[in-house]
Coordinates of C-alpha atoms and ligand atoms in Angstrom, one line a residue:
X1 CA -9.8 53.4 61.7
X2 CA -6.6 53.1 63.9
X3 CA -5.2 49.4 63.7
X4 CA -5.1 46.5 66.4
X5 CA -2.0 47.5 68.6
X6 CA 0.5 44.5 68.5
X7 CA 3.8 45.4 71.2
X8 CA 7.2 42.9 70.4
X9 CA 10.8 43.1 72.7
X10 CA 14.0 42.8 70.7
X11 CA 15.6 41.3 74.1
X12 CA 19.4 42.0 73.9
X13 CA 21.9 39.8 75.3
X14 CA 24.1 42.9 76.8
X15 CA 23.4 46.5 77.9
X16 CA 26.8 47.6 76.8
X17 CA 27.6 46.0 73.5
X18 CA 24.9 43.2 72.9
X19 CA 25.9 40.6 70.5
X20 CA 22.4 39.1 69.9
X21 CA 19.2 38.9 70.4
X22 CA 15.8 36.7 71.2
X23 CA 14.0 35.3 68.2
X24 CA 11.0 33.0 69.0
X25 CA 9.1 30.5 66.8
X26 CA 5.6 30.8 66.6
X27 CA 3.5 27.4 66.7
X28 CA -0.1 29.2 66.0
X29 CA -2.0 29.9 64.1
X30 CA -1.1 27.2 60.6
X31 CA -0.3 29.6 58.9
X32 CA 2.1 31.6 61.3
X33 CA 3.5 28.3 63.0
X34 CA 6.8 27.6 62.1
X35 CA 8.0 31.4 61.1
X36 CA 10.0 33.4 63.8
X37 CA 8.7 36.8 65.1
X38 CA 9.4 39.1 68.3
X39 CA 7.7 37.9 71.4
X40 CA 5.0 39.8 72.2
X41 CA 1.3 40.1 71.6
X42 CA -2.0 42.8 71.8
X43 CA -2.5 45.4 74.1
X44 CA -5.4 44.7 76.3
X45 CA -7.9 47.7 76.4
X46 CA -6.9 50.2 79.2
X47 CA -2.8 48.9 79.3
X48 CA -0.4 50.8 78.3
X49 CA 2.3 49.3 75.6
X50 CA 4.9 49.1 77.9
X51 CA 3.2 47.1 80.4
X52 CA 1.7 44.9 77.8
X53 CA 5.1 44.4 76.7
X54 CA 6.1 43.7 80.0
X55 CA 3.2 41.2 80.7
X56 CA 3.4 39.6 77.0
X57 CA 7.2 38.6 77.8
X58 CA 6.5 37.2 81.3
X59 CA 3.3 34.6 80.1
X60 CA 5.6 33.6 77.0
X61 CA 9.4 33.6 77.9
X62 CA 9.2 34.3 82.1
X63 CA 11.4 36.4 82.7
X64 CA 10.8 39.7 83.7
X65 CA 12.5 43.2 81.5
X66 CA 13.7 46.0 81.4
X67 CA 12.4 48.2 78.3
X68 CA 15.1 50.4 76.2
X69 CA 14.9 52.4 73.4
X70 CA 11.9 52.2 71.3
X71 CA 12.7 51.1 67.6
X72 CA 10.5 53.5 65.9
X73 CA 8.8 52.4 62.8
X74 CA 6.5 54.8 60.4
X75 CA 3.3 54.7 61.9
X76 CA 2.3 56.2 64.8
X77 CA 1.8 52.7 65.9
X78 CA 4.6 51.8 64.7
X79 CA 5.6 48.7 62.0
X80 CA 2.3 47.9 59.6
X81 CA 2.2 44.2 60.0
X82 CA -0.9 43.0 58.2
X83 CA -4.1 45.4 57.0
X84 CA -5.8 45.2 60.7
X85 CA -2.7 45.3 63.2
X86 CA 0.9 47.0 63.5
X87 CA 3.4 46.6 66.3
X88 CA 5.9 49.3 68.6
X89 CA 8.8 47.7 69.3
X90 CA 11.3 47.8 72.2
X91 CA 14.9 47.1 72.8
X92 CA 14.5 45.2 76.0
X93 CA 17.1 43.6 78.5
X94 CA 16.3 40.7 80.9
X95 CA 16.5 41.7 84.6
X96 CA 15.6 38.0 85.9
X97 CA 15.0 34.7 84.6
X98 CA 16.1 32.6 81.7
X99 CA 13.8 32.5 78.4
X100 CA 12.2 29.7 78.3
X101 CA 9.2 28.9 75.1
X102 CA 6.0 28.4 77.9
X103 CA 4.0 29.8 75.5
X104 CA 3.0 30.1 72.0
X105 CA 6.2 29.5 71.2
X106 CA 8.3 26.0 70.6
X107 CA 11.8 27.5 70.3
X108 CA 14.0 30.4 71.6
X109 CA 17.0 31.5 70.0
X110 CA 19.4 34.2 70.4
X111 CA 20.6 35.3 66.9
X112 CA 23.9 37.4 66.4
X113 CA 23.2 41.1 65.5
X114 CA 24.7 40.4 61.9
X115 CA 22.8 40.6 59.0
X116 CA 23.7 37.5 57.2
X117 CA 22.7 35.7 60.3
X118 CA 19.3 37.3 61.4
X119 CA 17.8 37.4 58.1
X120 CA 18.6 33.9 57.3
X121 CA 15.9 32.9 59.4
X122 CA 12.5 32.2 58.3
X123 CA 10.8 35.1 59.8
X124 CA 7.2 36.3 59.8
X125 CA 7.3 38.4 56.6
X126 CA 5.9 41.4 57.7
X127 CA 9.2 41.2 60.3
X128 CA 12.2 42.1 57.8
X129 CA 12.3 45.6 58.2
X130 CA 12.1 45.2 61.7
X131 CA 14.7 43.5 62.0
X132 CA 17.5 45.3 59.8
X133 CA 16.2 48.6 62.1
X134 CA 16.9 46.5 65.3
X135 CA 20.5 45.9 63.8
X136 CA 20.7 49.2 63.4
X137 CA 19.8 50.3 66.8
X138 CA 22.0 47.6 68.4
X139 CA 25.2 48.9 66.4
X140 CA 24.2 52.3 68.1
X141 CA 24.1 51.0 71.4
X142 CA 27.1 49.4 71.2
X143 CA 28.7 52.6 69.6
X144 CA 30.4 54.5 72.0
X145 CA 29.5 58.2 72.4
Ligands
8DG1 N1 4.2 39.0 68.7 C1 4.4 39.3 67.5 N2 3.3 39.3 66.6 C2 3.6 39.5 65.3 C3 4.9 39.8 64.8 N3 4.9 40.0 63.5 C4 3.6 39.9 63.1 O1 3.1 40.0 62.0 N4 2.8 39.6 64.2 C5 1.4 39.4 64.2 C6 1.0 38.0 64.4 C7 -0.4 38.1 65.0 O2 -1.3 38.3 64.0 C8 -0.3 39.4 65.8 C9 0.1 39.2 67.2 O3 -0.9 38.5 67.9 P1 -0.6 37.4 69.0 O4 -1.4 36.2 68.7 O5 0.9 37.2 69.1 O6 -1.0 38.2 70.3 P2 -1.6 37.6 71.6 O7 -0.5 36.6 72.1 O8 -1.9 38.7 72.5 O9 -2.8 36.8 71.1 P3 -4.0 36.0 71.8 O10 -3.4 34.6 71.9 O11 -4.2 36.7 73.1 O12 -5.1 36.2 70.8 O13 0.8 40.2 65.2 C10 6.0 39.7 65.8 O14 7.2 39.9 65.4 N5 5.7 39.5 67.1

């Protein structure tokens, strides 16, 4: 049985050499509230990922993006989350607007692409990996060719 599809944006602060990126704190359900995550959400039947990605970002944050590179997990459908759902995952870049939590989120916060830093945070468990391979990927975007 294939797993729900769940689609997140590591929004980057630069295109060039990002320094951080946009962590959101989740205030549903109990026992999610509190813990960081990716914004982001399900794919409604017939959308594609990107343009769930795209939609998810403008109802929570809106601002519209740009998508990057994908940061591939293992699956097919990318990072297992739970038993029932895993999530792709974008590097994304904000073409217009500023972040703001409308909703499903009470805070925004850009954390620096440094390890110490963006694992500090309380983060959805399932969400570690994820976020030491986002590291990675911004240290290649930033490397120069
Ligand atoms: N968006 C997002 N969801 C995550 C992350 N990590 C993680 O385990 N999840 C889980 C939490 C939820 O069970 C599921 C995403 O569902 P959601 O509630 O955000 O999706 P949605 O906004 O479309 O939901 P809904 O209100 O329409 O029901 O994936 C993450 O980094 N970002």
């Amino acid at each position: 049985m294939s797993l729900k599809q769940i689609v997140g944006a590591a929004i980057l602060d630069h295109r060039a050499a990002p320094v951080g990126f946009l962590a959101a704190r989740r205030t549903a359900p109990e026992s999610l509230a509190g813990l960081w995550e990716f914004p982001g959400g399900k794919v409604e039947p017939g959308e594609s990922c990107e343009d769930a990605l795209r939609r998810e970002i403008r109802e929570e944050l809106g601002v519209e993006i740009e998508l990057g590179a994908e940061v591939a997990g293992p699956l097919e459908q990318g990072w297992p989350l739970n038993e029932t759902a895993a999530m792709r995952v974008w590097c994304a870049y904000i073409t217009d607007g500023r972040p703001e939590p409308l909703e499903d989120h009470d805070e925004l916060r850009w954390v620096r692409l440094e390890e110490s830093e963006a694992t500090s945070l309380p983060w959805i468990p399932a969400d570690f990996p994820i976020v030491a391979a986002v590291l990675r990927a911004a240290k290649a975007v930033s490397r120069p060719a």
